[in-house]
mmCIF file of C-alpha atoms and ligand atoms in Angstrom:
data_model
loop_
_atom_site.group_PDB
_atom_site.id
_atom_site.type_symbol
_atom_site.label_atom_id
_atom_site.label_comp_id
_atom_site.label_asym_id
_atom_site.label_seq_id
_atom_site.Cartn_x
_atom_site.Cartn_y
_atom_site.Cartn_z
ATOM 1 C CA MET A 1 130.736 156.769 175.086
ATOM 2 C CA ARG A 2 129.520 155.162 171.828
ATOM 3 C CA GLN A 3 130.935 151.848 170.613
ATOM 4 C CA ILE A 4 134.143 152.387 168.683
ATOM 5 C CA ARG A 5 134.255 149.980 165.779
ATOM 6 C CA GLN A 6 137.019 149.011 163.393
ATOM 7 C CA SER A 7 136.926 150.499 159.944
ATOM 8 C CA ALA A 8 134.761 148.773 157.363
ATOM 9 C CA LYS A 9 137.907 148.664 155.221
ATOM 10 C CA LEU A 10 139.102 145.807 157.438
ATOM 11 C CA LYS A 11 136.111 143.633 156.556
ATOM 12 C CA GLY A 12 137.479 140.348 155.267
ATOM 13 C CA VAL A 13 141.103 141.280 156.027
ATOM 14 C CA ARG A 14 142.772 138.409 157.889
ATOM 15 C CA TYR A 15 146.282 137.577 158.991
ATOM 16 C CA ASP A 16 145.931 134.225 160.683
ATOM 17 C CA VAL A 17 149.678 133.635 161.045
ATOM 18 C CA ARG A 18 149.265 135.950 164.006
ATOM 19 C CA GLY A 19 145.507 135.562 164.418
ATOM 20 C CA PRO A 20 143.036 134.228 166.987
ATOM 21 C CA ILE A 21 145.013 131.028 167.612
ATOM 22 C CA LEU A 22 148.005 133.061 168.736
ATOM 23 C CA VAL A 23 145.723 134.832 171.211
ATOM 24 C CA GLU A 24 144.850 131.421 172.677
ATOM 25 C CA ALA A 25 148.560 130.522 172.796
ATOM 26 C CA GLN A 26 149.235 133.741 174.698
ATOM 27 C CA ARG A 27 146.408 132.913 177.100
ATOM 28 C CA LEU A 28 147.985 129.514 177.787
ATOM 29 C CA GLU A 29 151.349 131.192 178.346
ATOM 30 C CA ALA A 30 149.778 133.638 180.755
ATOM 31 C CA GLU A 31 148.556 130.575 182.699
ATOM 32 C CA GLY A 32 152.172 129.456 182.954
ATOM 33 C CA GLN A 33 152.186 126.862 180.150
ATOM 34 C CA ARG A 34 155.177 126.649 177.799
ATOM 35 C CA VAL A 35 153.998 126.842 174.212
ATOM 36 C CA LEU A 36 156.296 125.952 171.314
ATOM 37 C CA LYS A 37 155.419 128.529 168.702
ATOM 38 C CA LEU A 38 156.012 127.343 165.155
ATOM 39 C CA ASN A 39 153.650 129.784 163.513
ATOM 40 C CA ILE A 40 156.007 132.436 162.156
ATOM 41 C CA GLY A 41 159.221 132.430 160.123
ATOM 42 C CA ASN A 42 161.304 134.350 162.615
ATOM 43 C CA PRO A 43 164.801 132.793 162.874
ATOM 44 C CA ALA A 44 166.140 134.727 165.906
ATOM 45 C CA PRO A 45 164.253 132.891 168.705
ATOM 46 C CA PHE A 46 165.624 129.583 167.411
ATOM 47 C CA GLY A 47 169.281 130.392 167.929
ATOM 48 C CA PHE A 48 170.003 131.967 164.541
ATOM 49 C CA GLU A 49 172.123 135.051 164.801
ATOM 50 C CA ALA A 50 172.766 137.884 162.408
ATOM 51 C CA PRO A 51 176.229 137.855 160.834
ATOM 52 C CA ASP A 52 178.577 139.857 163.114
ATOM 53 C CA ALA A 53 179.477 142.276 160.315
ATOM 54 C CA ILE A 54 175.844 143.369 160.017
ATOM 55 C CA VAL A 55 175.486 144.119 163.707
ATOM 56 C CA ALA A 56 178.865 145.869 163.785
ATOM 57 C CA ASP A 57 177.930 148.030 160.825
ATOM 58 C CA MET A 58 174.660 149.088 162.389
ATOM 59 C CA VAL A 59 176.326 149.922 165.684
ATOM 60 C CA HIS A 60 179.022 151.876 163.855
ATOM 61 C CA HIS A 61 176.430 153.959 162.014
ATOM 62 C CA LEU A 62 174.064 154.564 164.921
ATOM 63 C CA PRO A 63 175.377 158.077 165.663
ATOM 64 C CA ASP A 64 174.744 159.064 162.010
ATOM 65 C CA ALA A 65 171.332 157.449 161.895
ATOM 66 C CA GLN A 66 169.397 159.799 164.119
ATOM 67 C CA GLY A 67 167.656 161.857 161.490
ATOM 68 C CA TYR A 68 165.119 160.949 158.834
ATOM 69 C CA SER A 69 166.753 159.719 155.659
ATOM 70 C CA ASP A 70 165.652 160.251 152.078
ATOM 71 C CA SER A 71 162.196 158.644 151.919
ATOM 72 C CA GLN A 72 163.329 156.257 149.192
ATOM 73 C CA GLY A 73 166.277 155.133 151.319
ATOM 74 C CA ILE A 74 169.896 156.034 152.009
ATOM 75 C CA TYR A 75 172.073 156.200 148.926
ATOM 76 C CA SER A 76 174.560 153.505 149.940
ATOM 77 C CA ALA A 77 171.810 150.965 150.561
ATOM 78 C CA ARG A 78 170.056 151.719 147.286
ATOM 79 C CA THR A 79 173.373 151.534 145.419
ATOM 80 C CA ALA A 80 174.136 148.177 147.018
ATOM 81 C CA VAL A 81 170.714 146.819 145.994
ATOM 82 C CA ALA A 82 171.025 148.198 142.460
ATOM 83 C CA GLN A 83 174.487 146.678 142.088
ATOM 84 C CA TYR A 84 173.232 143.371 143.450
ATOM 85 C CA TYR A 85 170.698 143.123 140.620
ATOM 86 C CA GLN A 86 173.193 144.431 138.051
ATOM 87 C CA GLY A 87 175.452 141.547 139.005
ATOM 88 C CA ARG A 88 172.594 139.121 138.501
ATOM 89 C CA GLY A 89 171.804 139.950 134.906
ATOM 90 C CA LEU A 90 169.731 143.097 135.393
ATOM 91 C CA ARG A 91 172.444 145.371 134.086
ATOM 92 C CA ASP A 92 170.310 148.493 133.759
ATOM 93 C CA THR A 93 169.139 148.650 137.386
ATOM 94 C CA ALA A 94 169.686 152.188 138.710
ATOM 95 C CA VAL A 95 169.765 153.625 142.211
ATOM 96 C CA ASP A 96 166.468 155.402 141.547
ATOM 97 C CA ASP A 97 164.759 152.105 140.767
ATOM 98 C CA VAL A 98 165.147 151.035 144.396
ATOM 99 C CA PHE A 99 162.910 151.876 147.365
ATOM 100 C CA ILE A 100 164.010 150.793 150.837
ATOM 101 C CA GLY A 101 161.239 149.925 153.293
ATOM 102 C CA ASN A 102 160.564 148.709 156.820
ATOM 103 C CA GLY A 103 160.635 145.146 155.568
ATOM 104 C CA VAL A 104 158.929 143.808 152.486
ATOM 105 C CA SER A 105 155.661 144.005 154.448
ATOM 106 C CA GLU A 106 155.562 147.782 154.403
ATOM 107 C CA LEU A 107 156.493 147.955 150.730
ATOM 108 C CA ILE A 108 153.736 145.510 149.761
ATOM 109 C CA SER A 109 151.168 147.739 151.455
ATOM 110 C CA MET A 110 152.584 150.938 149.963
ATOM 111 C CA VAL A 111 152.733 149.512 146.450
ATOM 112 C CA LEU A 112 149.186 148.175 146.564
ATOM 113 C CA GLN A 113 147.844 151.422 148.014
ATOM 114 C CA SER A 114 149.397 153.340 145.162
ATOM 115 C CA PHE A 115 148.461 150.806 142.482
ATOM 116 C CA LEU A 116 144.891 149.677 143.155
ATOM 117 C CA ASP A 117 141.519 151.194 142.432
ATOM 118 C CA ASP A 118 138.330 149.747 143.869
ATOM 119 C CA GLY A 119 137.315 146.620 141.994
ATOM 120 C CA ASN A 120 140.704 145.952 140.407
ATOM 121 C CA GLU A 121 141.575 142.277 140.490
ATOM 122 C CA ILE A 122 144.978 140.918 141.450
ATOM 123 C CA LEU A 123 145.986 137.310 140.918
ATOM 124 C CA VAL A 124 147.389 135.899 144.152
ATOM 125 C CA PRO A 125 148.623 132.322 144.669
ATOM 126 C CA ALA A 126 146.715 129.787 146.762
ATOM 127 C CA PRO A 127 148.157 128.969 149.145
ATOM 128 C CA ASP A 128 149.675 132.413 149.626
ATOM 129 C CA TYR A 129 151.563 134.460 152.160
ATOM 130 C CA PRO A 130 148.382 136.029 153.563
ATOM 131 C CA LEU A 131 149.712 139.552 153.796
ATOM 132 C CA TRP A 132 149.281 139.754 150.013
ATOM 133 C CA THR A 133 145.585 138.837 150.098
ATOM 134 C CA GLY A 134 144.943 141.077 153.100
ATOM 135 C CA ALA A 135 146.780 144.048 151.628
ATOM 136 C CA VAL A 136 144.993 143.734 148.276
ATOM 137 C CA SER A 137 141.613 143.816 150.059
ATOM 138 C CA LEU A 138 142.629 146.672 152.318
ATOM 139 C CA SER A 139 143.641 148.687 149.255
ATOM 140 C CA GLY A 140 140.206 148.253 147.674
ATOM 141 C CA GLY A 141 141.220 145.488 145.282
ATOM 142 C CA THR A 142 139.863 141.988 144.854
ATOM 143 C CA PRO A 143 142.284 139.117 145.372
ATOM 144 C CA VAL A 144 141.633 136.308 142.905
ATOM 145 C CA HIS A 145 143.421 133.128 143.936
ATOM 146 C CA TYR A 146 145.170 130.929 141.417
ATOM 147 C CA LEU A 147 146.011 127.338 142.166
ATOM 148 C CA CYS A 148 149.456 126.068 143.043
ATOM 149 C CA ASP A 149 149.268 122.360 142.333
ATOM 150 C CA GLU A 150 150.370 120.054 145.138
ATOM 151 C CA ASP A 151 150.476 117.110 142.711
ATOM 152 C CA ASN A 152 152.974 119.041 140.628
ATOM 153 C CA ASP A 153 155.405 120.055 143.389
ATOM 154 C CA TRP A 154 153.189 123.044 144.213
ATOM 155 C CA GLN A 155 153.956 124.769 140.911
ATOM 156 C CA PRO A 156 151.447 127.427 139.787
ATOM 157 C CA ASP A 157 148.866 126.002 137.399
ATOM 158 C CA LEU A 158 149.167 128.152 134.264
ATOM 159 C CA GLU A 159 145.791 127.077 132.871
ATOM 160 C CA ASP A 160 144.076 127.972 136.119
ATOM 161 C CA ILE A 161 145.757 131.374 136.103
ATOM 162 C CA GLU A 162 144.716 132.095 132.553
ATOM 163 C CA SER A 163 141.127 131.020 133.231
ATOM 164 C CA LYS A 164 140.910 133.601 136.033
ATOM 165 C CA ILE A 165 142.063 136.613 134.050
ATOM 166 C CA THR A 166 139.266 139.113 133.383
ATOM 167 C CA ASP A 167 139.088 142.686 132.094
ATOM 168 C CA ALA A 168 139.565 143.820 135.706
ATOM 169 C CA THR A 169 142.825 141.897 136.259
ATOM 170 C CA GLN A 170 145.703 144.303 136.767
ATOM 171 C CA ALA A 171 148.600 142.291 138.143
ATOM 172 C CA ILE A 172 149.860 138.926 139.277
ATOM 173 C CA VAL A 173 151.698 138.117 142.514
ATOM 174 C CA ILE A 174 154.450 135.495 142.301
ATOM 175 C CA ILE A 175 156.045 134.198 145.522
ATOM 176 C CA ASN A 176 159.263 132.358 144.687
ATOM 177 C CA PRO A 177 160.694 130.569 146.659
ATOM 178 C CA ASN A 178 157.270 130.024 148.096
ATOM 179 C CA ASN A 179 155.845 130.481 151.544
ATOM 180 C CA PRO A 180 154.118 128.236 152.667
ATOM 181 C CA THR A 181 154.850 125.432 150.178
ATOM 182 C CA GLY A 182 158.656 125.598 149.889
ATOM 183 C CA ALA A 183 158.448 125.384 146.077
ATOM 184 C CA VAL A 184 161.220 126.943 143.995
ATOM 185 C CA TYR A 185 160.277 127.724 140.397
ATOM 186 C CA SER A 186 162.308 126.586 137.395
ATOM 187 C CA ASP A 187 163.486 129.134 134.833
ATOM 188 C CA GLU A 188 160.987 127.684 132.372
ATOM 189 C CA LEU A 189 158.097 128.212 134.777
ATOM 190 C CA VAL A 190 159.144 131.768 135.622
ATOM 191 C CA ARG A 191 159.467 132.464 131.904
ATOM 192 C CA ASP A 192 155.956 131.065 131.292
ATOM 193 C CA LEU A 193 154.493 133.176 134.103
ATOM 194 C CA VAL A 194 156.113 136.271 132.650
ATOM 195 C CA GLN A 195 154.857 135.372 129.190
ATOM 196 C CA LEU A 196 151.344 135.136 130.572
ATOM 197 C CA ALA A 197 151.698 138.573 132.167
ATOM 198 C CA ARG A 198 153.026 139.933 128.875
ATOM 199 C CA LYS A 199 150.138 138.461 126.889
ATOM 200 C CA HIS A 200 147.507 139.935 129.223
ATOM 201 C CA ASP A 201 149.259 143.221 129.955
ATOM 202 C CA LEU A 202 149.644 142.496 133.676
ATOM 203 C CA VAL A 203 152.098 144.058 136.106
ATOM 204 C CA ILE A 204 154.142 141.512 138.072
ATOM 205 C CA PHE A 205 154.724 141.678 141.819
ATOM 206 C CA SER A 206 157.521 139.206 142.512
ATOM 207 C CA ASP A 207 158.079 138.439 146.195
ATOM 208 C CA GLU A 208 161.576 136.972 146.409
ATOM 209 C CA ILE A 209 162.263 137.310 150.143
ATOM 210 C CA TYR A 210 163.472 133.664 150.262
ATOM 211 C CA GLU A 211 165.667 133.993 147.144
ATOM 212 C CA LYS A 212 168.802 132.846 148.959
ATOM 213 C CA ILE A 213 167.153 129.913 150.709
ATOM 214 C CA THR A 214 167.126 127.126 148.113
ATOM 215 C CA PHE A 215 168.221 123.529 148.635
ATOM 216 C CA ASP A 216 169.985 120.917 146.517
ATOM 217 C CA GLY A 217 171.868 123.575 144.558
ATOM 218 C CA LEU A 218 168.640 124.844 142.985
ATOM 219 C CA GLU A 219 169.074 128.228 141.412
ATOM 220 C CA HIS A 220 166.602 130.995 142.123
ATOM 221 C CA HIS A 221 165.507 132.917 139.029
ATOM 222 C CA HIS A 222 164.592 136.577 139.366
ATOM 223 C CA THR A 223 161.304 137.160 137.570
ATOM 224 C CA ALA A 224 162.623 140.523 136.385
ATOM 225 C CA THR A 225 165.302 138.845 134.262
ATOM 226 C CA PHE A 226 162.591 137.430 132.013
ATOM 227 C CA ALA A 227 160.294 140.445 132.171
ATOM 228 C CA GLY A 228 162.769 142.493 130.127
ATOM 229 C CA ASP A 229 161.861 146.030 129.148
ATOM 230 C CA ASP A 230 158.249 145.439 128.169
ATOM 231 C CA VAL A 231 156.683 144.038 131.393
ATOM 232 C CA LEU A 232 156.601 146.189 134.515
ATOM 233 C CA CYS A 233 158.016 144.036 137.298
ATOM 234 C CA LEU A 234 158.287 144.971 140.980
ATOM 235 C CA THR A 235 160.752 142.738 142.807
ATOM 236 C CA PHE A 236 160.557 142.559 146.615
ATOM 237 C CA SER A 237 163.301 141.215 148.852
ATOM 238 C CA GLY A 238 165.142 142.001 152.053
ATOM 239 C CA LEU A 239 167.312 140.952 154.949
ATOM 240 C CA SER A 240 164.758 139.266 157.233
ATOM 241 C CA LYS A 241 165.179 135.610 156.307
ATOM 242 C CA ALA A 242 168.558 135.080 154.621
ATOM 243 C CA TYR A 243 170.390 137.375 157.057
ATOM 244 C CA ARG A 244 168.224 136.374 160.062
ATOM 245 C CA VAL A 245 167.293 139.939 161.057
ATOM 246 C CA CYS A 246 163.482 140.058 160.835
ATOM 247 C CA GLY A 247 163.405 142.561 163.680
ATOM 248 C CA TYR A 248 165.607 145.125 161.941
ATOM 249 C CA ARG A 249 162.846 145.646 159.348
ATOM 250 C CA ALA A 250 165.028 146.064 156.262
ATOM 251 C CA GLY A 251 163.609 145.284 152.849
ATOM 252 C CA TRP A 252 163.577 146.707 149.358
ATOM 253 C CA LEU A 253 161.628 147.028 146.166
ATOM 254 C CA MET A 254 163.273 147.129 142.736
ATOM 255 C CA ILE A 255 161.351 148.363 139.741
ATOM 256 C CA SER A 256 162.179 147.190 136.235
ATOM 257 C CA GLY A 257 160.605 147.262 132.789
ATOM 258 C CA PRO A 258 158.735 150.092 131.027
ATOM 259 C CA LYS A 259 158.983 152.634 133.827
ATOM 260 C CA HIS A 260 158.073 155.444 131.423
ATOM 261 C CA LEU A 261 154.563 153.951 131.348
ATOM 262 C CA ALA A 262 154.371 153.915 135.135
ATOM 263 C CA THR A 263 155.376 157.475 136.042
ATOM 264 C CA ASP A 264 151.977 158.262 137.528
ATOM 265 C CA PHE A 265 151.913 155.107 139.677
ATOM 266 C CA LEU A 266 155.495 155.757 140.788
ATOM 267 C CA GLU A 267 154.595 159.326 141.706
ATOM 268 C CA GLY A 268 151.884 157.852 143.968
ATOM 269 C CA LEU A 269 154.370 155.449 145.481
ATOM 270 C CA THR A 270 156.799 158.284 146.150
ATOM 271 C CA LEU A 271 154.003 160.272 147.790
ATOM 272 C CA LEU A 272 153.287 157.352 150.135
ATOM 273 C CA ALA A 273 157.003 156.911 150.852
ATOM 274 C CA ASN A 274 157.237 160.600 151.708
ATOM 275 C CA MET A 275 154.183 160.432 153.961
ATOM 276 C CA ARG A 276 155.776 157.744 156.122
ATOM 277 C CA MET A 277 159.043 159.792 156.188
ATOM 278 C CA CYS A 278 161.565 156.957 155.757
ATOM 279 C CA ALA A 279 162.443 153.389 156.671
ATOM 280 C CA ASN A 280 164.285 152.610 159.905
ATOM 281 C CA VAL A 281 167.637 154.286 159.244
ATOM 282 C CA PRO A 282 170.017 152.123 161.361
ATOM 283 C CA ALA A 283 168.781 149.009 159.559
ATOM 284 C CA GLN A 284 169.281 150.638 156.181
ATOM 285 C CA HIS A 285 172.980 150.779 156.997
ATOM 286 C CA ALA A 286 173.003 147.003 157.332
ATOM 287 C CA ILE A 287 171.969 146.469 153.715
ATOM 288 C CA GLN A 288 175.251 147.296 151.993
ATOM 289 C CA THR A 289 177.245 145.128 154.388
ATOM 290 C CA ALA A 290 174.794 142.260 154.102
ATOM 291 C CA LEU A 291 174.844 142.149 150.329
ATOM 292 C CA GLY A 292 178.629 142.353 150.059
ATOM 293 C CA GLY A 293 181.255 140.043 151.491
ATOM 294 C CA TYR A 294 180.917 136.540 152.863
ATOM 295 C CA GLN A 295 177.415 135.093 152.498
ATOM 296 C CA SER A 296 176.944 132.953 155.601
ATOM 297 C CA ILE A 297 173.492 131.885 154.375
ATOM 298 C CA ASN A 298 175.233 129.565 151.904
ATOM 299 C CA ASP A 299 176.437 127.415 154.816
ATOM 300 C CA LEU A 300 172.900 126.993 156.155
ATOM 301 C CA ILE A 301 171.255 125.688 152.974
ATOM 302 C CA VAL A 302 173.565 122.769 152.180
ATOM 303 C CA PRO A 303 173.777 119.308 153.825
ATOM 304 C CA GLY A 304 175.073 119.844 157.357
ATOM 305 C CA GLY A 305 173.584 123.360 157.473
ATOM 306 C CA ARG A 306 170.688 124.021 159.804
ATOM 307 C CA TYR A 307 168.151 125.371 157.292
ATOM 308 C CA TYR A 308 168.708 122.347 155.043
ATOM 309 C CA GLU A 309 168.879 119.637 157.696
ATOM 310 C CA GLN A 310 165.829 120.881 159.590
ATOM 311 C CA SER A 311 163.767 121.164 156.429
ATOM 312 C CA MET A 312 164.624 117.654 155.332
ATOM 313 C CA LEU A 313 164.038 116.222 158.805
ATOM 314 C CA ALA A 314 160.603 117.821 159.030
ATOM 315 C CA TYR A 315 159.721 116.578 155.560
ATOM 316 C CA ARG A 316 160.804 113.030 156.433
ATOM 317 C CA LEU A 317 159.150 112.857 159.872
ATOM 318 C CA LEU A 318 155.870 114.343 158.666
ATOM 319 C CA ASN A 319 155.660 111.771 155.873
ATOM 320 C CA GLU A 320 156.122 108.974 158.423
ATOM 321 C CA ILE A 321 152.837 109.897 160.124
ATOM 322 C CA PRO A 322 149.947 107.808 158.760
ATOM 323 C CA GLY A 323 147.652 109.889 156.543
ATOM 324 C CA VAL A 324 150.104 112.794 156.302
ATOM 325 C CA SER A 325 151.925 113.666 153.091
ATOM 326 C CA CYS A 326 154.324 116.495 152.504
ATOM 327 C CA VAL A 327 155.949 117.635 149.279
ATOM 328 C CA ARG A 328 159.707 117.935 149.688
ATOM 329 C CA PRO A 329 160.551 121.594 150.269
ATOM 330 C CA GLN A 330 162.989 123.004 147.712
ATOM 331 C CA GLY A 331 163.603 126.180 149.684
ATOM 332 C CA ALA A 332 162.261 128.670 152.278
ATOM 333 C CA LEU A 333 161.557 127.801 155.928
ATOM 334 C CA TYR A 334 158.337 125.788 155.923
ATOM 335 C CA CYS A 335 156.545 122.502 155.327
ATOM 336 C CA PHE A 336 152.907 122.531 154.202
ATOM 337 C CA PRO A 337 151.700 118.972 154.815
ATOM 338 C CA ARG A 338 148.377 117.494 153.763
ATOM 339 C CA LEU A 339 146.124 115.576 156.137
ATOM 340 C CA ASP A 340 144.322 112.920 154.123
ATOM 341 C CA PRO A 341 140.585 113.580 154.631
ATOM 342 C CA GLU A 342 139.959 109.821 154.413
ATOM 343 C CA VAL A 343 142.060 109.424 157.561
ATOM 344 C CA TYR A 344 141.322 112.685 159.383
ATOM 345 C CA ALA A 345 137.780 114.000 159.169
ATOM 346 C CA ILE A 346 138.707 117.636 159.732
ATOM 347 C CA GLU A 347 135.960 120.061 158.841
ATOM 348 C CA ASP A 348 137.517 123.162 160.338
ATOM 349 C CA ASP A 349 141.308 123.337 160.231
ATOM 350 C CA GLN A 350 141.355 126.245 162.686
ATOM 351 C CA ASP A 351 139.663 123.947 165.216
ATOM 352 C CA PHE A 352 142.263 121.290 164.440
ATOM 353 C CA VAL A 353 145.110 123.711 165.114
ATOM 354 C CA LEU A 354 143.399 124.924 168.275
ATOM 355 C CA GLY A 355 143.009 121.310 169.457
ATOM 356 C CA LEU A 356 146.702 120.659 168.819
ATOM 357 C CA LEU A 357 147.624 123.808 170.720
ATOM 358 C CA ARG A 358 145.484 122.937 173.735
ATOM 359 C CA ALA A 359 146.478 119.279 173.850
ATOM 360 C CA LYS A 360 150.178 119.541 172.999
ATOM 361 C CA HIS A 361 151.106 123.190 173.564
ATOM 362 C CA LEU A 362 152.338 123.470 170.011
ATOM 363 C CA LEU A 363 151.335 126.326 167.729
ATOM 364 C CA VAL A 364 151.184 125.845 163.948
ATOM 365 C CA THR A 365 149.063 127.649 161.357
ATOM 366 C CA HIS A 366 146.010 126.176 159.635
ATOM 367 C CA GLY A 367 146.100 125.929 155.840
ATOM 368 C CA THR A 368 143.011 128.081 155.246
ATOM 369 C CA GLY A 369 144.980 130.863 156.955
ATOM 370 C CA PHE A 370 147.034 130.856 153.735
ATOM 371 C CA ASN A 371 143.880 131.073 151.650
ATOM 372 C CA TRP A 372 144.065 127.397 150.816
ATOM 373 C CA PRO A 373 140.491 126.445 149.922
ATOM 374 C CA LYS A 374 140.220 123.166 151.868
ATOM 375 C CA PRO A 375 140.643 122.365 155.594
ATOM 376 C CA ASP A 376 143.259 119.687 154.935
ATOM 377 C CA HIS A 377 146.650 121.392 155.393
ATOM 378 C CA PHE A 378 148.706 123.156 158.014
ATOM 379 C CA ARG A 379 152.024 124.962 157.945
ATOM 380 C CA LEU A 380 154.960 124.056 160.111
ATOM 381 C CA VAL A 381 157.916 126.399 160.534
ATOM 382 C CA THR A 382 161.138 124.378 160.261
ATOM 383 C CA LEU A 383 163.339 126.736 162.293
ATOM 384 C CA PRO A 384 163.819 124.759 165.558
ATOM 385 C CA ASP A 385 166.961 122.644 165.850
ATOM 386 C CA VAL A 386 166.633 118.949 165.013
ATOM 387 C CA GLU A 387 166.014 117.941 168.599
ATOM 388 C CA MET A 388 163.198 120.407 169.151
ATOM 389 C CA LEU A 389 161.769 119.748 165.696
ATOM 390 C CA THR A 390 161.716 115.993 166.322
ATOM 391 C CA GLU A 391 159.939 116.611 169.605
ATOM 392 C CA ALA A 392 157.437 118.970 167.952
ATOM 393 C CA ILE A 393 156.583 116.570 165.131
ATOM 394 C CA GLY A 394 156.285 113.804 167.737
ATOM 395 C CA ARG A 395 153.628 115.892 169.461
ATOM 396 C CA ILE A 396 151.810 116.394 166.141
ATOM 397 C CA SER A 397 151.997 112.653 165.484
ATOM 398 C CA ASP A 398 150.612 111.816 168.940
ATOM 399 C CA HIS A 399 147.786 114.282 168.547
ATOM 400 C CA LEU A 400 146.902 113.004 165.084
ATOM 401 C CA ALA A 401 146.800 109.444 166.457
ATOM 402 C CA THR A 402 143.876 110.511 168.647
ATOM 403 C CA LEU A 403 141.991 111.756 165.577
ATOM 404 C CA ARG A 404 142.315 108.674 163.380
HETATM 405 N N1 PLP B 501 156.935 137.942 151.896
HETATM 406 C C1 PLP B 501 156.867 136.657 152.260
HETATM 407 C C2 PLP B 501 156.576 135.608 151.239
HETATM 408 C C3 PLP B 501 157.082 136.291 153.602
HETATM 409 O O1 PLP B 501 156.994 135.017 153.971
HETATM 410 C C4 PLP B 501 157.358 137.312 154.553
HETATM 411 C C5 PLP B 501 157.535 136.991 155.976
HETATM 412 O O2 PLP B 501 157.316 135.890 156.437
HETATM 413 C C6 PLP B 501 157.410 138.629 154.112
HETATM 414 C C7 PLP B 501 157.196 138.919 152.776
HETATM 415 C C8 PLP B 501 157.671 139.771 155.064
HETATM 416 O O3 PLP B 501 159.005 140.046 155.132
HETATM 417 P P1 PLP B 501 159.603 141.302 155.912
HETATM 418 O O4 PLP B 501 160.171 140.807 157.186
HETATM 419 O O5 PLP B 501 160.670 141.834 154.979
HETATM 420 O O6 PLP B 501 158.505 142.280 156.100
#
């Protein structure tokens, strides 16, 4: 038979969080080695459990969850999401403004497929969560990366953003709290980003999956609150991280702003939602329960809580390694440290990560995998408990000592 090749559409599409280095890790595992995998923000393998009420609710609804649901999502879940935003200052949010998806991942792809024409440009942060860049390319668009400034606590550089806007720019992606940097944006910054979108007539895609994971009492600000009724804003969030149920695949999209100007785009989105029938129905039942009642996430993000303590420990230990500097994470589940090029002559950060994996059986992700332009960063997932995290950073430190 002839060679079967992947579609040309995939040219340039990368997702290195689960890329070639993971394949090498799996090869080592197949040889019987134990690899500590800190490449993906998946809480469950590290002893985090879903709140009991969520599991109980899903089990309770299983018998009623056998058929397809409405393609936009079951009514109770969409109501719960709409009410959540109403309670957070977005009073006009309606049930019809909400789409439920198989995680934020699926909704990102669906939205971009419906939104983009070939050659359209989308502003995406650098570093980014690489699904955004990959999904823009796959949908025929051109990702244009704007700088998040490490010297300014990884805040987006407004001048850099503005300098990259062209006649082809259609939208801007904001990831707040940020993966991989851990930055949480102030209300002033979110307001400025929205103002920029308003000035240049851009749609905003606001990825807020880590909205409930902020440290030091920092408040998360929904972009949509500032976008008002004149900037179309698509807010993405879900249960994966705050409720520790990545595997359930439950996420949502909330649309706000001048929807009357977006009826055609929304018709396209509805078509795509219909074509994939519906999101996983049992997990949709978890949404209402998750958003109501006791919020156990609040215990994890304060001193004494695992998300907080592990983040701070990683930040502290990484900074103790000569030639390594790490901005203090303000939220999310990651550290994105810098390796001083004067100390570590790394030309290819994928090779560095591969070397670490082979020498120390520890899997992290190279910074260029997040579309960071230089080979001088890597991302560490801060989900292991303090003992395992200390051991992991010890292995990184030992490996780096051989490279100095
Ligand atoms: N957005 C960001 C910024 C993420 O970091 C992730 C997962 O790591 C996702 C979206 C995907 O979330 P979900 O599990 O809802 O698909």
